[in-house]
Coordinates of C-alpha atoms and ligand atoms in Angstrom, one line a residue:
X1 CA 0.0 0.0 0.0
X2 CA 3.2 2.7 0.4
X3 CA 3.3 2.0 -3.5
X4 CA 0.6 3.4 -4.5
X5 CA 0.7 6.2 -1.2
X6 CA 4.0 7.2 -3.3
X7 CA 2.0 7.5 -6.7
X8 CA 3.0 3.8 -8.2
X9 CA -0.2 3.1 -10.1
X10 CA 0.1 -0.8 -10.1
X11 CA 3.6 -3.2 -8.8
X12 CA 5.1 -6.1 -9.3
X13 CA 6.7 -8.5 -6.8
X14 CA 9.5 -10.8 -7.5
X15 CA 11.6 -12.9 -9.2
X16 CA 9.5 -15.7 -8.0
X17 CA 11.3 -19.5 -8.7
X18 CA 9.1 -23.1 -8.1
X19 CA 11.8 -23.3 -5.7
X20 CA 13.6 -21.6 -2.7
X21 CA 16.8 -20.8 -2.8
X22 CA 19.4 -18.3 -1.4
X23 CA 20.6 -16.6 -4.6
X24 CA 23.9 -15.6 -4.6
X25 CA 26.4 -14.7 -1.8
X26 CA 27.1 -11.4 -0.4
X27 CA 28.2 -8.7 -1.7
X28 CA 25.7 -9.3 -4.6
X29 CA 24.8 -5.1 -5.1
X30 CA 26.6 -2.7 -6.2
X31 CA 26.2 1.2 -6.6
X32 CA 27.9 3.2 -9.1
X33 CA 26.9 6.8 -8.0
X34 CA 28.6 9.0 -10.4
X35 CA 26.3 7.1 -12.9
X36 CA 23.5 6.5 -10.6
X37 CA 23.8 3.2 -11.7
X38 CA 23.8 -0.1 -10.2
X39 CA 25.4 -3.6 -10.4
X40 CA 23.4 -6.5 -8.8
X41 CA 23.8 -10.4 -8.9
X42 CA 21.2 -11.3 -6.5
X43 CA 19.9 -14.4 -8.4
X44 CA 16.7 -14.8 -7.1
X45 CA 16.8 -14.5 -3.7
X46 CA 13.5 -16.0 -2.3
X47 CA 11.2 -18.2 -0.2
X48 CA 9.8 -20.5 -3.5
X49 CA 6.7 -20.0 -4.8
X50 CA 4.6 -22.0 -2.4
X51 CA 5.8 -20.5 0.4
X52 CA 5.6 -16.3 -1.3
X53 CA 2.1 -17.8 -1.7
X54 CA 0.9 -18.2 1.5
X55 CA 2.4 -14.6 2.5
X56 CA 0.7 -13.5 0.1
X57 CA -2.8 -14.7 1.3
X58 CA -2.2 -14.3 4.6
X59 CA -1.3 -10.4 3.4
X60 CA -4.5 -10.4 2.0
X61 CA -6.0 -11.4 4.7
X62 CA -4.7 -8.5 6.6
X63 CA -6.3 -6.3 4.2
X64 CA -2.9 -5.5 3.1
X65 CA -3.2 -6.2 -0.6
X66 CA -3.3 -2.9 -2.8
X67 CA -6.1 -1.7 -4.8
X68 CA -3.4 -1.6 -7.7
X69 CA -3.0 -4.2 -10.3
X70 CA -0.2 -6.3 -8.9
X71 CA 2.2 -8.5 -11.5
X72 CA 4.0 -11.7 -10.1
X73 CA 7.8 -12.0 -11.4
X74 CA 8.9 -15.8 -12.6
X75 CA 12.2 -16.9 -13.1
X76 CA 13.8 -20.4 -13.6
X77 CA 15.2 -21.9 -10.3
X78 CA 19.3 -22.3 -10.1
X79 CA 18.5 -25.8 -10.2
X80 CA 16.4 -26.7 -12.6
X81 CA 18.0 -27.5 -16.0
X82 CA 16.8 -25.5 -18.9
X83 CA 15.8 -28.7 -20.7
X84 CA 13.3 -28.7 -17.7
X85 CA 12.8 -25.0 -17.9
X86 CA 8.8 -25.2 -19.1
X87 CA 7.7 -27.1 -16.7
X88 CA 9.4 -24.6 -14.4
X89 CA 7.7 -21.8 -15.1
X90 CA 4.6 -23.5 -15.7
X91 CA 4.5 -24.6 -12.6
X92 CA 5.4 -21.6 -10.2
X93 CA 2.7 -19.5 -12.8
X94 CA 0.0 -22.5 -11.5
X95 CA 1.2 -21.5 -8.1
X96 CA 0.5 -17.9 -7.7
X97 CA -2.5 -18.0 -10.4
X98 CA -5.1 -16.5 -8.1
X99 CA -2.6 -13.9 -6.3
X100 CA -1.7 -11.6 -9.0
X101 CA -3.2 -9.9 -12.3
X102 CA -0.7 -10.3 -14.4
X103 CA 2.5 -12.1 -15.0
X104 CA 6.3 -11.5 -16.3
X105 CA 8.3 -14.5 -17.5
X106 CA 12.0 -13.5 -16.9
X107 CA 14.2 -15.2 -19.4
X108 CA 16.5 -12.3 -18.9
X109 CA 18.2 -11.8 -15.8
X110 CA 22.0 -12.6 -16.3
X111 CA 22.0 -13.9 -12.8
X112 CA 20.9 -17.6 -13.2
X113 CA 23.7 -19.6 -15.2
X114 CA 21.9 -20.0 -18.9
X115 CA 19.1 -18.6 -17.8
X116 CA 19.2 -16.0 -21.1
X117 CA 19.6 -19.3 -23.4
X118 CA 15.8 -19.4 -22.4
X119 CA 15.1 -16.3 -25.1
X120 CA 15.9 -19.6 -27.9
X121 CA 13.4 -20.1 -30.0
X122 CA 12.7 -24.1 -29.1
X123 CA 13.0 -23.3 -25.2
X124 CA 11.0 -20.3 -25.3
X125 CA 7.8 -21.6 -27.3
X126 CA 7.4 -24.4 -25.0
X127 CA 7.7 -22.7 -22.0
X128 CA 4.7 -20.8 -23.7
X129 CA 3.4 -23.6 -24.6
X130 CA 3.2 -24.7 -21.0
X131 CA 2.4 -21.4 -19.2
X132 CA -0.7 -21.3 -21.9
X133 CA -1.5 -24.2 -21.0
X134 CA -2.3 -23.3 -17.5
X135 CA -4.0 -20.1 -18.8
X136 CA -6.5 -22.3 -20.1
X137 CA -6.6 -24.5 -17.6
X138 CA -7.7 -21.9 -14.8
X139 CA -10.5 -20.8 -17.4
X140 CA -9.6 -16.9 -16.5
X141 CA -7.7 -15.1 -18.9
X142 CA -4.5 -12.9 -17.4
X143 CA -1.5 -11.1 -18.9
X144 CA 1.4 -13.0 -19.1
X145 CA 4.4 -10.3 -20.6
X146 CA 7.8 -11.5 -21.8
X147 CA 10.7 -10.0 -20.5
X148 CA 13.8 -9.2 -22.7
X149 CA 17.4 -9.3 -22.3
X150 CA 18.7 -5.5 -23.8
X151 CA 22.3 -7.7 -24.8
X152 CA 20.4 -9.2 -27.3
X153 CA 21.3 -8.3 -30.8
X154 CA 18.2 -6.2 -32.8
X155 CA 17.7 -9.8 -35.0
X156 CA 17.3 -11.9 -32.2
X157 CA 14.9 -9.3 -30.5
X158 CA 12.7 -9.6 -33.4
X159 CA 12.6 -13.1 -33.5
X160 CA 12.0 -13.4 -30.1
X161 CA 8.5 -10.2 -30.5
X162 CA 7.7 -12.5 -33.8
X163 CA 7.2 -15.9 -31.4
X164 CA 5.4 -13.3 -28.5
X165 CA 2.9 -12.4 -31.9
X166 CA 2.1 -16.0 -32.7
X167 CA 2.2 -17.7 -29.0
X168 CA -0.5 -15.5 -27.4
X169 CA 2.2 -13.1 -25.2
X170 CA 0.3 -10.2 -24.2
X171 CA 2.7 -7.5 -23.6
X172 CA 6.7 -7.4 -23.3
X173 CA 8.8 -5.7 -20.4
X174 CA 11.6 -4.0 -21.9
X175 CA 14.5 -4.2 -20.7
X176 CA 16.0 -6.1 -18.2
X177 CA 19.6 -5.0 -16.7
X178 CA 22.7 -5.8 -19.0
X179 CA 26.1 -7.2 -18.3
X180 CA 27.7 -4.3 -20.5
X181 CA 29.4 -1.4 -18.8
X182 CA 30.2 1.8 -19.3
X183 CA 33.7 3.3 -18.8
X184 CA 34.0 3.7 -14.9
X185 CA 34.5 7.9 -13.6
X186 CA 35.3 6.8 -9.9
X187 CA 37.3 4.3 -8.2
X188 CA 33.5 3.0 -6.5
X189 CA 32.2 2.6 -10.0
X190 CA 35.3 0.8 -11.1
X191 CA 34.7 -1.4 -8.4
X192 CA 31.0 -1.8 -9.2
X193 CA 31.7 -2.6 -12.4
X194 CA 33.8 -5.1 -12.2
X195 CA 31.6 -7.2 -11.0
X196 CA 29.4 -10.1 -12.4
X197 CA 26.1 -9.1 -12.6
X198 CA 23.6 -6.6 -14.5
X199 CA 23.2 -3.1 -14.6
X200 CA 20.6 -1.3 -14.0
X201 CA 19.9 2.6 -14.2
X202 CA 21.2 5.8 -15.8
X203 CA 23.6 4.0 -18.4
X204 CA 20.6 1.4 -19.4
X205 CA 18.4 4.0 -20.6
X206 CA 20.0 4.6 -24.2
X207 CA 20.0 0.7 -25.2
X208 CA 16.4 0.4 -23.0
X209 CA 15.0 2.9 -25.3
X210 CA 15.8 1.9 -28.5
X211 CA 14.6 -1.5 -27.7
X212 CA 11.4 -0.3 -26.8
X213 CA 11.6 1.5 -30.6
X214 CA 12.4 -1.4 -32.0
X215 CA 9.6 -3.6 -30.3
X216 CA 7.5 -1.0 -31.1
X217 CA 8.0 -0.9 -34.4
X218 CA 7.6 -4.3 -34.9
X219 CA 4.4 -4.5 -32.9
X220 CA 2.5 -1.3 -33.6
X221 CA 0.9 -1.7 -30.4
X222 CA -0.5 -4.5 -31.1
X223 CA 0.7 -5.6 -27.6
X224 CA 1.9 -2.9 -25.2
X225 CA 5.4 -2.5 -24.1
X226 CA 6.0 -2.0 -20.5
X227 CA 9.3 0.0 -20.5
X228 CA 11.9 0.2 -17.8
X229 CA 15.6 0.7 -17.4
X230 CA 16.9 4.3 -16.1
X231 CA 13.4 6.2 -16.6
X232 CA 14.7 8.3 -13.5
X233 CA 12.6 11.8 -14.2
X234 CA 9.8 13.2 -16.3
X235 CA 11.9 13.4 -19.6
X236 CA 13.2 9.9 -19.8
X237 CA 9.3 8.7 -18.4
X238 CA 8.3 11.2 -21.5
X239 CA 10.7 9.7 -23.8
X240 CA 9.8 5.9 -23.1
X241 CA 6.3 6.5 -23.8
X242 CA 6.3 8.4 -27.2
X243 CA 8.9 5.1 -27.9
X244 CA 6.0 3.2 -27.4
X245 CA 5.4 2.3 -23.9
X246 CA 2.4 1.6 -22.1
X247 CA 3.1 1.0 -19.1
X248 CA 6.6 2.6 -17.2
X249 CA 8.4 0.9 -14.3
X250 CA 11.6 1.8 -12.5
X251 CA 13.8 0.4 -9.4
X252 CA 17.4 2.7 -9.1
X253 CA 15.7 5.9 -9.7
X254 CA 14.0 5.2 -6.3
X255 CA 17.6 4.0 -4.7
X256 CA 19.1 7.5 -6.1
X257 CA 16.4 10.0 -6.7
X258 CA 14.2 8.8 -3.5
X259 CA 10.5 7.9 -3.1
X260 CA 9.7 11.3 -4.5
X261 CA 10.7 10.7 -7.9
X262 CA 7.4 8.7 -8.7
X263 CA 5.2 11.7 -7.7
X264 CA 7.6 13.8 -9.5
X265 CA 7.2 11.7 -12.7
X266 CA 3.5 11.2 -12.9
X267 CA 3.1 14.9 -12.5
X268 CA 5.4 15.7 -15.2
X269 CA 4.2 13.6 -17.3
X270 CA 0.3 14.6 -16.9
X271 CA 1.7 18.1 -18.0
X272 CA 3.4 16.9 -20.9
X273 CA 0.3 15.3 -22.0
X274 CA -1.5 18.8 -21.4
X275 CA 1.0 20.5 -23.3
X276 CA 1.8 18.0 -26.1
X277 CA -2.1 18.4 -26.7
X278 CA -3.1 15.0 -26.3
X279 CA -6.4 14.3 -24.8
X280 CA -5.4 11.6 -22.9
X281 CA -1.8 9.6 -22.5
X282 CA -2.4 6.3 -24.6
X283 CA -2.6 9.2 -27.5
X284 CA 0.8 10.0 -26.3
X285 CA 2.2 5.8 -26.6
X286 CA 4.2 5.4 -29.6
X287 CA 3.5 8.9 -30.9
X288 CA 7.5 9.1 -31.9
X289 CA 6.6 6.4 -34.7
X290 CA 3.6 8.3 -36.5
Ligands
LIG301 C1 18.4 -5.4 -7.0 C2 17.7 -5.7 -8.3 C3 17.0 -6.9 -8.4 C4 16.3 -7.2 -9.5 N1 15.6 -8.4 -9.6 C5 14.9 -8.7 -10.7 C6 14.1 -9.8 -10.8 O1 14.1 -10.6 -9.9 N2 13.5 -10.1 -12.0 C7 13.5 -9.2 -13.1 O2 12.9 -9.4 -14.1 N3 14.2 -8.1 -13.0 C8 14.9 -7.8 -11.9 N4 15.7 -6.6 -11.8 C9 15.7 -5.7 -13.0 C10 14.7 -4.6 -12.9 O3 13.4 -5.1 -12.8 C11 14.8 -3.6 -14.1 O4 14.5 -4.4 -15.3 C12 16.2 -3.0 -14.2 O5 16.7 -2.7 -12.9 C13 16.2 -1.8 -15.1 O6 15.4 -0.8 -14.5 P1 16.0 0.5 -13.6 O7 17.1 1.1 -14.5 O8 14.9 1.4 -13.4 O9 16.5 -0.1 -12.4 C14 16.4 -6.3 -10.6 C15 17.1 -5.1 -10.5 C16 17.7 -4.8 -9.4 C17 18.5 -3.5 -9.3

């Protein structure tokens, strides 16, 4: 409920695996201020599914649950081999069916060894294969969004929006952190970046951005993009948007800027909708590509 009381009009909890494990050891987070970036490696820290499941109804039951869509986050487990990887996610998305309103499978976080070989056109179909499966099986229809990997070469993103088209994806979360790095300006950011991991923040935005353009291009809006990586203020919120995103999320702009910056963003970008003289913001979504 303090997301939404800090102007966050819907959240998303996460990465979720079937299974619980420790992710990696500390240090596993990094901050790079001079870039207000950061490096993390946390590799999916958490409980297991089951278990985030019953918190999550006994939150409810507190009357804790916000009035906000919510999205549940999926990744693989460490140790389930990709060549299981379907089942996986199939069955953690069975798990926390009834406790969110939409879901993101993450075959992009560099964290899990070969977890990014899931963005593969044979792995990927039938891990939508199974999750639609499930879909149908609970009767109710949900979002499930795909989320990419910005080290990805423009081809292979395209592929990869060409399967979303034909499997029944509903939207796609661009981008996840990246294992590049920029050229270090302080001995902390050296530091940061040297190790394994991806980064997230002010560096991300450029390659973020122009993935959203090129998903956008290739979709039309026929699906929306959700778009995230360094949207820190009004401008780069702006910018994401006219590149075609519905939907805006952001994590190190609240570890630099502060819970303010949300507040700060949806204000500036109600005015920039005023201004641009558009009559409401989805006239705004993709508006770089007319
Ligand atoms: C500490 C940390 C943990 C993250 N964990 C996940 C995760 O579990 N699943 C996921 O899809 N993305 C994860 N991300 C990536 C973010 O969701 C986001 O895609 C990325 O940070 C870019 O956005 P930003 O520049 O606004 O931080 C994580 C990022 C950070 C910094």
């Amino acid at each position: 409920m303090a997301w939404s009381a800090m102007g966050f009009s819907w959240t998303e909890y996460g990465g979720v695996t079937r299974y619980p494990q420790d992710g990696n050891p500390k240090p596993r987070m990094f901050r790079a201020n001079r870039h207000k970036a950061l490096v993390n490696k946390m590799g999916f820290n958490n409980p297991g599914a089951s278990e985030i499941r019953k918190r999550l109804i006994s939150r409810k039951s507190e009357d804790k649950w916000p009035k906000t869509p919510v999205a549940a986050n999926i990744g693989r487990s460490k140790k389930v081999p990709n060549e299981h990887a379907a089942d996986d996610y199939a069955s953690t998305l069975d798990i926390l069916w009834d406790h969110a309103d939409m879901f993101v499978l993450n075959i992009s976080s560099p964290n899990t060894p070969g977890l990014r070989d899931l963005q593969g056109q044979e792995y990927l179909s039938s891990i939508l294969i199974s999750c639609n499966k499930v879909r149908e099986m609970k009767g109710a229809s949900k979002p499930i969004l795909l989320k990419l990997s910005p080290d990805n070469s423009d081809d292979e993103i395209l592929e990869t929006v060409s399967l979303c088209l034909s499997s029944g994806v509903d939207g796609i979360v661009a981008t996840n952190t990246t294992i590049k790095r920029p050229a270090p300006l302080s001995t902390q950011s050296r530091k940061a970046f040297s190790s394994d991991g991806g980064l997230s923040g002010r560096p991300l935005n450029s390659r973020s951005l122009e993935v959203i353009n090129l998903v956008y291009g290739e979709t039309q809006g026929k699906i929306p993009i959700v778009g995230v990586g360094g949207i820190e203020s009004k401008e780069t919120a702006w910018e994401a948007i006219i590149s075609g995103s519905s939907l805006i999320q952001l994590y190190s702009a609240l570890v630099f800027n502060g819970p303010t910056v949300v507040s700060s963003i949806v204000k500036g970008i109600k005015s920039r909708v005023r201004e641009s003289g558009f009559s409401s913001l989805s006239e705004a979504v993709g508006y770089k590509h007319i």
